[in-house]
Amino acid sequence: MELAEPFAMSQPAISKHLKVLERAGLISRGRDAQRRPRRLEAKPLAEATEWLESYRQFWEARFQQLDAVLHDLKTQSHRNQMNTKKKNTSRTKG
């Protein structure tokens, strides 16, 4: 119940989330009389963080490549518009 208090979730929903985290090895459950304290497990969390970091770097590089392509397309489009305007201007003068 203490874990559910700060969240806009029901106690059963919190319990389901805790079970998923426990099955993944990210937390462990102890026993203290009627309480069931949970503990974060550092090693699996570090492994998950490392895995996520590799994907973050992968996607960051891909987004940087996409930014470069979009910048080039925008620059090319702007040049094409300027060339079209110049051609139209020279035709109207002649």
PDB file of N, CA and C in Angstrom:
ATOM      1  N   MET A   1       0.822  -1.200   0.000  1.00  0.00           N
ATOM      2  CA  MET A   1       0.000   0.000   0.000  1.00  0.00           C
ATOM      3  C   MET A   1       0.869   1.268   0.000  1.00  0.00           C
ATOM      4  N   GLU A   2       1.994   1.225   0.707  1.00  0.00           N
ATOM      5  CA  GLU A   2       2.866   2.398   0.771  1.00  0.00           C
ATOM      6  C   GLU A   2       3.389   2.767  -0.610  1.00  0.00           C
ATOM      7  N   LEU A   3       3.683   1.751  -1.420  1.00  0.00           N
ATOM      8  CA  LEU A   3       4.204   2.026  -2.764  1.00  0.00           C
ATOM      9  C   LEU A   3       3.151   2.650  -3.664  1.00  0.00           C
ATOM     10  N   ALA A   4       1.894   2.317  -3.461  1.00  0.00           N
ATOM     11  CA  ALA A   4       0.827   2.812  -4.328  1.00  0.00           C
ATOM     12  C   ALA A   4       0.462   4.269  -4.023  1.00  0.00           C
ATOM     13  N   GLU A   5       0.721   4.729  -2.807  1.00  0.00           N
ATOM     14  CA  GLU A   5       0.289   6.073  -2.393  1.00  0.00           C
ATOM     15  C   GLU A   5       0.722   7.202  -3.323  1.00  0.00           C
ATOM     16  N   PRO A   6       1.993   7.291  -3.736  1.00  0.00           N
ATOM     17  CA  PRO A   6       2.403   8.445  -4.552  1.00  0.00           C
ATOM     18  C   PRO A   6       1.929   8.384  -6.004  1.00  0.00           C
ATOM     19  N   PHE A   7       1.339   7.263  -6.410  1.00  0.00           N
ATOM     20  CA  PHE A   7       0.971   7.088  -7.804  1.00  0.00           C
ATOM     21  C   PHE A   7      -0.540   7.100  -7.987  1.00  0.00           C
ATOM     22  N   ALA A   8      -0.955   7.498  -9.179  1.00  0.00           N
ATOM     23  CA  ALA A   8      -2.382   7.485  -9.523  1.00  0.00           C
ATOM     24  C   ALA A   8      -2.725   6.105 -10.070  1.00  0.00           C
ATOM     25  N   MET A   9      -2.402   5.082  -9.282  1.00  0.00           N
ATOM     26  CA  MET A   9      -2.654   3.696  -9.679  1.00  0.00           C
ATOM     27  C   MET A   9      -3.236   2.958  -8.482  1.00  0.00           C
ATOM     28  N   SER A  10      -3.980   1.935  -8.782  1.00  0.00           N
ATOM     29  CA  SER A  10      -4.533   1.113  -7.719  1.00  0.00           C
ATOM     30  C   SER A  10      -3.453   0.204  -7.142  1.00  0.00           C
ATOM     31  N   GLN A  11      -3.718  -0.315  -5.960  1.00  0.00           N
ATOM     32  CA  GLN A  11      -2.763  -1.223  -5.327  1.00  0.00           C
ATOM     33  C   GLN A  11      -2.588  -2.493  -6.170  1.00  0.00           C
ATOM     34  N   PRO A  12      -3.663  -3.072  -6.749  1.00  0.00           N
ATOM     35  CA  PRO A  12      -3.458  -4.249  -7.603  1.00  0.00           C
ATOM     36  C   PRO A  12      -2.581  -3.953  -8.829  1.00  0.00           C
ATOM     37  N   ALA A  13      -2.706  -2.759  -9.397  1.00  0.00           N
ATOM     38  CA  ALA A  13      -1.876  -2.394 -10.550  1.00  0.00           C
ATOM     39  C   ALA A  13      -0.414  -2.292 -10.131  1.00  0.00           C
ATOM     40  N   ILE A  14      -0.165  -1.714  -8.968  1.00  0.00           N
ATOM     41  CA  ILE A  14       1.199  -1.631  -8.439  1.00  0.00           C
ATOM     42  C   ILE A  14       1.748  -3.040  -8.227  1.00  0.00           C
ATOM     43  N   SER A  15       0.943  -3.918  -7.675  1.00  0.00           N
ATOM     44  CA  SER A  15       1.382  -5.298  -7.442  1.00  0.00           C
ATOM     45  C   SER A  15       1.764  -5.989  -8.738  1.00  0.00           C
ATOM     46  N   LYS A  16       0.979  -5.770  -9.780  1.00  0.00           N
ATOM     47  CA  LYS A  16       1.300  -6.373 -11.082  1.00  0.00           C
ATOM     48  C   LYS A  16       2.640  -5.856 -11.602  1.00  0.00           C
ATOM     49  N   HIS A  17       2.858  -4.549 -11.482  1.00  0.00           N
ATOM     50  CA  HIS A  17       4.127  -3.967 -11.932  1.00  0.00           C
ATOM     51  C   HIS A  17       5.298  -4.557 -11.135  1.00  0.00           C
ATOM     52  N   LEU A  18       5.117  -4.698  -9.831  1.00  0.00           N
ATOM     53  CA  LEU A  18       6.177  -5.253  -8.999  1.00  0.00           C
ATOM     54  C   LEU A  18       6.479  -6.700  -9.383  1.00  0.00           C
ATOM     55  N   LYS A  19       5.460  -7.461  -9.707  1.00  0.00           N
ATOM     56  CA  LYS A  19       5.673  -8.851 -10.122  1.00  0.00           C
ATOM     57  C   LYS A  19       6.478  -8.915 -11.417  1.00  0.00           C
ATOM     58  N   VAL A  20       6.184  -8.025 -12.352  1.00  0.00           N
ATOM     59  CA  VAL A  20       6.937  -7.987 -13.610  1.00  0.00           C
ATOM     60  C   VAL A  20       8.397  -7.640 -13.337  1.00  0.00           C
ATOM     61  N   LEU A  21       8.629  -6.645 -12.503  1.00  0.00           N
ATOM     62  CA  LEU A  21      10.003  -6.255 -12.162  1.00  0.00           C
ATOM     63  C   LEU A  21      10.739  -7.379 -11.435  1.00  0.00           C
ATOM     64  N   GLU A  22      10.007  -8.100 -10.577  1.00  0.00           N
ATOM     65  CA  GLU A  22      10.616  -9.206  -9.846  1.00  0.00           C
ATOM     66  C   GLU A  22      10.967 -10.363 -10.788  1.00  0.00           C
ATOM     67  N   ARG A  23      10.057 -10.687 -11.710  1.00  0.00           N
ATOM     68  CA  ARG A  23      10.348 -11.753 -12.687  1.00  0.00           C
ATOM     69  C   ARG A  23      11.535 -11.391 -13.564  1.00  0.00           C
ATOM     70  N   ALA A  24      11.706 -10.103 -13.842  1.00  0.00           N
ATOM     71  CA  ALA A  24      12.830  -9.643 -14.665  1.00  0.00           C
ATOM     72  C   ALA A  24      14.131  -9.601 -13.866  1.00  0.00           C
ATOM     73  N   GLY A  25      14.044  -9.817 -12.558  1.00  0.00           N
ATOM     74  CA  GLY A  25      15.236  -9.806 -11.722  1.00  0.00           C
ATOM     75  C   GLY A  25      15.708  -8.416 -11.350  1.00  0.00           C
ATOM     76  N   LEU A  26      14.856  -7.408 -11.576  1.00  0.00           N
ATOM     77  CA  LEU A  26      15.256  -6.028 -11.288  1.00  0.00           C
ATOM     78  C   LEU A  26      14.997  -5.636  -9.837  1.00  0.00           C
ATOM     79  N   ILE A  27      14.110  -6.368  -9.165  1.00  0.00           N
ATOM     80  CA  ILE A  27      13.868  -6.159  -7.741  1.00  0.00           C
ATOM     81  C   ILE A  27      13.758  -7.526  -7.083  1.00  0.00           C
ATOM     82  N   SER A  28      13.941  -7.556  -5.770  1.00  0.00           N
ATOM     83  CA  SER A  28      13.730  -8.781  -5.012  1.00  0.00           C
ATOM     84  C   SER A  28      12.811  -8.451  -3.840  1.00  0.00           C
ATOM     85  N   ARG A  29      12.161  -9.483  -3.340  1.00  0.00           N
ATOM     86  CA  ARG A  29      11.191  -9.281  -2.263  1.00  0.00           C
ATOM     87  C   ARG A  29      11.693  -9.976  -1.010  1.00  0.00           C
ATOM     88  N   GLY A  30      11.594  -9.279   0.088  1.00  0.00           N
ATOM     89  CA  GLY A  30      11.958  -9.853   1.380  1.00  0.00           C
ATOM     90  C   GLY A  30      10.703 -10.097   2.195  1.00  0.00           C
ATOM     91  N   ARG A  31      10.912 -10.452   3.451  1.00  0.00           N
ATOM     92  CA  ARG A  31       9.773 -10.680   4.334  1.00  0.00           C
ATOM     93  C   ARG A  31      10.134 -10.136   5.704  1.00  0.00           C
ATOM     94  N   ASP A  32       9.272  -9.285   6.217  1.00  0.00           N
ATOM     95  CA  ASP A  32       9.476  -8.700   7.531  1.00  0.00           C
ATOM     96  C   ASP A  32       8.115  -8.657   8.204  1.00  0.00           C
ATOM     97  N   ALA A  33       7.812  -9.691   8.958  1.00  0.00           N
ATOM     98  CA  ALA A  33       6.495  -9.843   9.594  1.00  0.00           C
ATOM     99  C   ALA A  33       5.423  -9.814   8.508  1.00  0.00           C
ATOM    100  N   GLN A  34       4.533  -8.846   8.540  1.00  0.00           N
ATOM    101  CA  GLN A  34       3.474  -8.769   7.530  1.00  0.00           C
ATOM    102  C   GLN A  34       3.884  -7.935   6.323  1.00  0.00           C
ATOM    103  N   ARG A  35       5.013  -7.306   6.406  1.00  0.00           N
ATOM    104  CA  ARG A  35       5.488  -6.472   5.291  1.00  0.00           C
ATOM    105  C   ARG A  35       6.264  -7.311   4.296  1.00  0.00           C
ATOM    106  N   ARG A  36       6.276  -6.857   3.050  1.00  0.00           N
ATOM    107  CA  ARG A  36       7.042  -7.495   1.972  1.00  0.00           C
ATOM    108  C   ARG A  36       7.931  -6.431   1.320  1.00  0.00           C
ATOM    109  N   PRO A  37       9.020  -6.057   2.002  1.00  0.00           N
ATOM    110  CA  PRO A  37       9.875  -5.005   1.436  1.00  0.00           C
ATOM    111  C   PRO A  37      10.523  -5.454   0.130  1.00  0.00           C
ATOM    112  N   ARG A  38      10.644  -4.493  -0.800  1.00  0.00           N
ATOM    113  CA  ARG A  38      11.302  -4.757  -2.091  1.00  0.00           C
ATOM    114  C   ARG A  38      12.652  -4.072  -2.089  1.00  0.00           C
ATOM    115  N   ARG A  39      13.594  -4.702  -2.793  1.00  0.00           N
ATOM    116  CA  ARG A  39      14.939  -4.152  -2.925  1.00  0.00           C
ATOM    117  C   ARG A  39      15.291  -4.088  -4.397  1.00  0.00           C
ATOM    118  N   LEU A  40      15.899  -2.984  -4.803  1.00  0.00           N
ATOM    119  CA  LEU A  40      16.410  -2.889  -6.169  1.00  0.00           C
ATOM    120  C   LEU A  40      17.638  -3.772  -6.289  1.00  0.00           C
ATOM    121  N   GLU A  41      17.749  -4.470  -7.393  1.00  0.00           N
ATOM    122  CA  GLU A  41      18.913  -5.315  -7.650  1.00  0.00           C
ATOM    123  C   GLU A  41      19.835  -4.563  -8.614  1.00  0.00           C
ATOM    124  N   ALA A  42      21.001  -4.190  -8.125  1.00  0.00           N
ATOM    125  CA  ALA A  42      21.896  -3.299  -8.855  1.00  0.00           C
ATOM    126  C   ALA A  42      22.448  -3.918 -10.138  1.00  0.00           C
ATOM    127  N   LYS A  43      22.893  -5.173 -10.096  1.00  0.00           N
ATOM    128  CA  LYS A  43      23.547  -5.755 -11.266  1.00  0.00           C
ATOM    129  C   LYS A  43      22.611  -5.836 -12.475  1.00  0.00           C
ATOM    130  N   PRO A  44      21.409  -6.392 -12.329  1.00  0.00           N
ATOM    131  CA  PRO A  44      20.516  -6.426 -13.498  1.00  0.00           C
ATOM    132  C   PRO A  44      20.129  -5.026 -13.982  1.00  0.00           C
ATOM    133  N   LEU A  45      19.984  -4.078 -13.049  1.00  0.00           N
ATOM    134  CA  LEU A  45      19.668  -2.706 -13.457  1.00  0.00           C
ATOM    135  C   LEU A  45      20.827  -2.099 -14.238  1.00  0.00           C
ATOM    136  N   ALA A  46      22.060  -2.386 -13.829  1.00  0.00           N
ATOM    137  CA  ALA A  46      23.229  -1.885 -14.556  1.00  0.00           C
ATOM    138  C   ALA A  46      23.283  -2.497 -15.950  1.00  0.00           C
ATOM    139  N   GLU A  47      22.979  -3.784 -16.047  1.00  0.00           N
ATOM    140  CA  GLU A  47      22.969  -4.449 -17.353  1.00  0.00           C
ATOM    141  C   GLU A  47      21.886  -3.854 -18.257  1.00  0.00           C
ATOM    142  N   ALA A  48      20.710  -3.602 -17.694  1.00  0.00           N
ATOM    143  CA  ALA A  48      19.625  -3.001 -18.473  1.00  0.00           C
ATOM    144  C   ALA A  48      20.012  -1.593 -18.921  1.00  0.00           C
ATOM    145  N   THR A  49      20.642  -0.845 -18.037  1.00  0.00           N
ATOM    146  CA  THR A  49      21.077   0.510 -18.373  1.00  0.00           C
ATOM    147  C   THR A  49      22.104   0.479 -19.502  1.00  0.00           C
ATOM    148  N   GLU A  50      23.040  -0.457 -19.433  1.00  0.00           N
ATOM    149  CA  GLU A  50      24.058  -0.584 -20.477  1.00  0.00           C
ATOM    150  C   GLU A  50      23.415  -0.927 -21.821  1.00  0.00           C
ATOM    151  N   TRP A  51      22.463  -1.839 -21.805  1.00  0.00           N
ATOM    152  CA  TRP A  51      21.761  -2.240 -23.029  1.00  0.00           C
ATOM    153  C   TRP A  51      20.988  -1.058 -23.616  1.00  0.00           C
ATOM    154  N   LEU A  52      20.272  -0.346 -22.748  1.00  0.00           N
ATOM    155  CA  LEU A  52      19.521   0.821 -23.211  1.00  0.00           C
ATOM    156  C   LEU A  52      20.441   1.905 -23.751  1.00  0.00           C
ATOM    157  N   GLU A  53      21.587   2.099 -23.119  1.00  0.00           N
ATOM    158  CA  GLU A  53      22.542   3.115 -23.565  1.00  0.00           C
ATOM    159  C   GLU A  53      23.064   2.803 -24.965  1.00  0.00           C
ATOM    160  N   SER A  54      23.290   1.524 -25.248  1.00  0.00           N
ATOM    161  CA  SER A  54      23.765   1.173 -26.592  1.00  0.00           C
ATOM    162  C   SER A  54      22.709   1.516 -27.638  1.00  0.00           C
ATOM    163  N   TYR A  55      21.450   1.286 -27.329  1.00  0.00           N
ATOM    164  CA  TYR A  55      20.388   1.640 -28.269  1.00  0.00           C
ATOM    165  C   TYR A  55      20.201   3.154 -28.362  1.00  0.00           C
ATOM    166  N   ARG A  56      20.394   3.844 -27.243  1.00  0.00           N
ATOM    167  CA  ARG A  56      20.284   5.309 -27.284  1.00  0.00           C
ATOM    168  C   ARG A  56      21.343   5.872 -28.219  1.00  0.00           C
ATOM    169  N   GLN A  57      22.570   5.363 -28.122  1.00  0.00           N
ATOM    170  CA  GLN A  57      23.649   5.829 -28.993  1.00  0.00           C
ATOM    171  C   GLN A  57      23.351   5.487 -30.452  1.00  0.00           C
ATOM    172  N   PHE A  58      22.846   4.284 -30.693  1.00  0.00           N
ATOM    173  CA  PHE A  58      22.484   3.866 -32.048  1.00  0.00           C
ATOM    174  C   PHE A  58      21.470   4.829 -32.656  1.00  0.00           C
ATOM    175  N   TRP A  59      20.390   5.086 -31.920  1.00  0.00           N
ATOM    176  CA  TRP A  59      19.338   5.943 -32.461  1.00  0.00           C
ATOM    177  C   TRP A  59      19.769   7.397 -32.536  1.00  0.00           C
ATOM    178  N   GLU A  60      20.605   7.843 -31.623  1.00  0.00           N
ATOM    179  CA  GLU A  60      21.108   9.215 -31.690  1.00  0.00           C
ATOM    180  C   GLU A  60      21.917   9.413 -32.969  1.00  0.00           C
ATOM    181  N   ALA A  61      22.751   8.429 -33.310  1.00  0.00           N
ATOM    182  CA  ALA A  61      23.532   8.515 -34.550  1.00  0.00           C
ATOM    183  C   ALA A  61      22.611   8.526 -35.761  1.00  0.00           C
ATOM    184  N   ARG A  62      21.575   7.713 -35.748  1.00  0.00           N
ATOM    185  CA  ARG A  62      20.640   7.669 -36.877  1.00  0.00           C
ATOM    186  C   ARG A  62      19.880   8.989 -37.018  1.00  0.00           C
ATOM    187  N   PHE A  63      19.490   9.579 -35.902  1.00  0.00           N
ATOM    188  CA  PHE A  63      18.789  10.859 -35.961  1.00  0.00           C
ATOM    189  C   PHE A  63      19.712  11.970 -36.457  1.00  0.00           C
ATOM    190  N   GLN A  64      20.978  11.908 -36.090  1.00  0.00           N
ATOM    191  CA  GLN A  64      21.929  12.897 -36.599  1.00  0.00           C
ATOM    192  C   GLN A  64      22.082  12.752 -38.114  1.00  0.00           C
ATOM    193  N   GLN A  65      22.115  11.514 -38.603  1.00  0.00           N
ATOM    194  CA  GLN A  65      22.176  11.285 -40.047  1.00  0.00           C
ATOM    195  C   GLN A  65      20.920  11.817 -40.723  1.00  0.00           C
ATOM    196  N   LEU A  66      19.776  11.564 -40.117  1.00  0.00           N
ATOM    197  CA  LEU A  66      18.520  12.058 -40.673  1.00  0.00           C
ATOM    198  C   LEU A  66      18.503  13.586 -40.695  1.00  0.00           C
ATOM    199  N   ASP A  67      18.970  14.211 -39.630  1.00  0.00           N
ATOM    200  CA  ASP A  67      19.060  15.679 -39.597  1.00  0.00           C
ATOM    201  C   ASP A  67      19.918  16.201 -40.742  1.00  0.00           C
ATOM    202  N   ALA A  68      21.034  15.536 -41.000  1.00  0.00           N
ATOM    203  CA  ALA A  68      21.933  15.966 -42.084  1.00  0.00           C
ATOM    204  C   ALA A  68      21.247  15.830 -43.435  1.00  0.00           C
ATOM    205  N   VAL A  69      20.551  14.727 -43.652  1.00  0.00           N
ATOM    206  CA  VAL A  69      19.833  14.524 -44.918  1.00  0.00           C
ATOM    207  C   VAL A  69      18.743  15.581 -45.077  1.00  0.00           C
ATOM    208  N   LEU A  70      17.982  15.818 -44.036  1.00  0.00           N
ATOM    209  CA  LEU A  70      16.912  16.820 -44.113  1.00  0.00           C
ATOM    210  C   LEU A  70      17.482  18.217 -44.360  1.00  0.00           C
ATOM    211  N   HIS A  71      18.603  18.513 -43.730  1.00  0.00           N
ATOM    212  CA  HIS A  71      19.250  19.813 -43.953  1.00  0.00           C
ATOM    213  C   HIS A  71      19.673  19.949 -45.421  1.00  0.00           C
ATOM    214  N   ASP A  72      20.276  18.879 -45.955  1.00  0.00           N
ATOM    215  CA  ASP A  72      20.693  18.906 -47.366  1.00  0.00           C
ATOM    216  C   ASP A  72      19.493  19.071 -48.293  1.00  0.00           C
ATOM    217  N   LEU A  73      18.407  18.365 -48.000  1.00  0.00           N
ATOM    218  CA  LEU A  73      17.204  18.485 -48.830  1.00  0.00           C
ATOM    219  C   LEU A  73      16.627  19.896 -48.772  1.00  0.00           C
ATOM    220  N   LYS A  74      16.623  20.468 -47.580  1.00  0.00           N
ATOM    221  CA  LYS A  74      16.104  21.826 -47.408  1.00  0.00           C
ATOM    222  C   LYS A  74      16.965  22.831 -48.172  1.00  0.00           C
ATOM    223  N   THR A  75      18.289  22.660 -48.068  1.00  0.00           N
ATOM    224  CA  THR A  75      19.216  23.545 -48.779  1.00  0.00           C
ATOM    225  C   THR A  75      19.024  23.415 -50.282  1.00  0.00           C
ATOM    226  N   GLN A  76      18.924  22.188 -50.767  1.00  0.00           N
ATOM    227  CA  GLN A  76      18.725  21.942 -52.197  1.00  0.00           C
ATOM    228  C   GLN A  76      17.399  22.536 -52.673  1.00  0.00           C
ATOM    229  N   SER A  77      16.361  22.382 -51.877  1.00  0.00           N
ATOM    230  CA  SER A  77      15.054  22.930 -52.230  1.00  0.00           C
ATOM    231  C   SER A  77      15.117  24.457 -52.312  1.00  0.00           C
ATOM    232  N   HIS A  78      15.810  25.056 -51.362  1.00  0.00           N
ATOM    233  CA  HIS A  78      15.952  26.512 -51.352  1.00  0.00           C
ATOM    234  C   HIS A  78      16.719  26.974 -52.595  1.00  0.00           C
ATOM    235  N   ARG A  79      17.794  26.262 -52.965  1.00  0.00           N
ATOM    236  CA  ARG A  79      18.564  26.608 -54.163  1.00  0.00           C
ATOM    237  C   ARG A  79      17.697  26.489 -55.410  1.00  0.00           C
ATOM    238  N   ASN A  80      16.914  25.420 -55.486  1.00  0.00           N
ATOM    239  CA  ASN A  80      16.033  25.231 -56.648  1.00  0.00           C
ATOM    240  C   ASN A  80      15.021  26.359 -56.765  1.00  0.00           C
ATOM    241  N   GLN A  81      14.479  26.794 -55.633  1.00  0.00           N
ATOM    242  CA  GLN A  81      13.518  27.900 -55.652  1.00  0.00           C
ATOM    243  C   GLN A  81      14.186  29.185 -56.127  1.00  0.00           C
ATOM    244  N   MET A  82      15.397  29.432 -55.655  1.00  0.00           N
ATOM    245  CA  MET A  82      16.118  30.641 -56.054  1.00  0.00           C
ATOM    246  C   MET A  82      16.438  30.599 -57.545  1.00  0.00           C
ATOM    247  N   ASN A  83      16.850  29.439 -58.050  1.00  0.00           N
ATOM    248  CA  ASN A  83      17.151  29.304 -59.476  1.00  0.00           C
ATOM    249  C   ASN A  83      15.896  29.510 -60.309  1.00  0.00           C
ATOM    250  N   THR A  84      14.774  28.995 -59.874  1.00  0.00           N
ATOM    251  CA  THR A  84      13.510  29.169 -60.588  1.00  0.00           C
ATOM    252  C   THR A  84      13.126  30.640 -60.623  1.00  0.00           C
ATOM    253  N   LYS A  85      13.297  31.339 -59.515  1.00  0.00           N
ATOM    254  CA  LYS A  85      12.982  32.765 -59.462  1.00  0.00           C
ATOM    255  C   LYS A  85      13.885  33.554 -60.416  1.00  0.00           C
ATOM    256  N   LYS A  86      15.185  33.209 -60.450  1.00  0.00           N
ATOM    257  CA  LYS A  86      16.120  33.897 -61.342  1.00  0.00           C
ATOM    258  C   LYS A  86      15.739  33.688 -62.796  1.00  0.00           C
ATOM    259  N   LYS A  87      15.365  32.447 -63.147  1.00  0.00           N
ATOM    260  CA  LYS A  87      14.972  32.138 -64.516  1.00  0.00           C
ATOM    261  C   LYS A  87      13.706  32.913 -64.893  1.00  0.00           C
ATOM    262  N   ASN A  88      12.762  32.955 -63.994  1.00  0.00           N
ATOM    263  CA  ASN A  88      11.505  33.676 -64.259  1.00  0.00           C
ATOM    264  C   ASN A  88      11.751  35.173 -64.396  1.00  0.00           C
ATOM    265  N   THR A  89      12.653  35.706 -63.577  1.00  0.00           N
ATOM    266  CA  THR A  89      12.972  37.127 -63.633  1.00  0.00           C
ATOM    267  C   THR A  89      13.671  37.469 -64.944  1.00  0.00           C
ATOM    268  N   SER A  90      14.599  36.626 -65.359  1.00  0.00           N
ATOM    269  CA  SER A  90      15.317  36.896 -66.619  1.00  0.00           C
ATOM    270  C   SER A  90      14.395  36.756 -67.831  1.00  0.00           C
ATOM    271  N   ARG A  91      13.413  35.905 -67.778  1.00  0.00           N
ATOM    272  CA  ARG A  91      12.469  35.758 -68.880  1.00  0.00           C
ATOM    273  C   ARG A  91      11.562  36.984 -69.015  1.00  0.00           C
ATOM    274  N   THR A  92      11.167  37.534 -67.884  1.00  0.00           N
ATOM    275  CA  THR A  92      10.284  38.701 -67.934  1.00  0.00           C
ATOM    276  C   THR A  92      11.033  39.954 -68.387  1.00  0.00           C
ATOM    277  N   LYS A  93      12.335  40.006 -68.169  1.00  0.00           N
ATOM    278  CA  LYS A  93      13.123  41.169 -68.597  1.00  0.00           C
ATOM    279  C   LYS A  93      13.389  41.124 -70.088  1.00  0.00           C
ATOM    280  N   GLY A  94      13.503  39.919 -70.653  1.00  0.00           N
ATOM    281  CA  GLY A  94      13.890  39.776 -72.045  1.00  0.00           C
ATOM    282  C   GLY A  94      12.730  39.743 -72.930  1.00  0.00           C
TER     283      GLY A  94
END
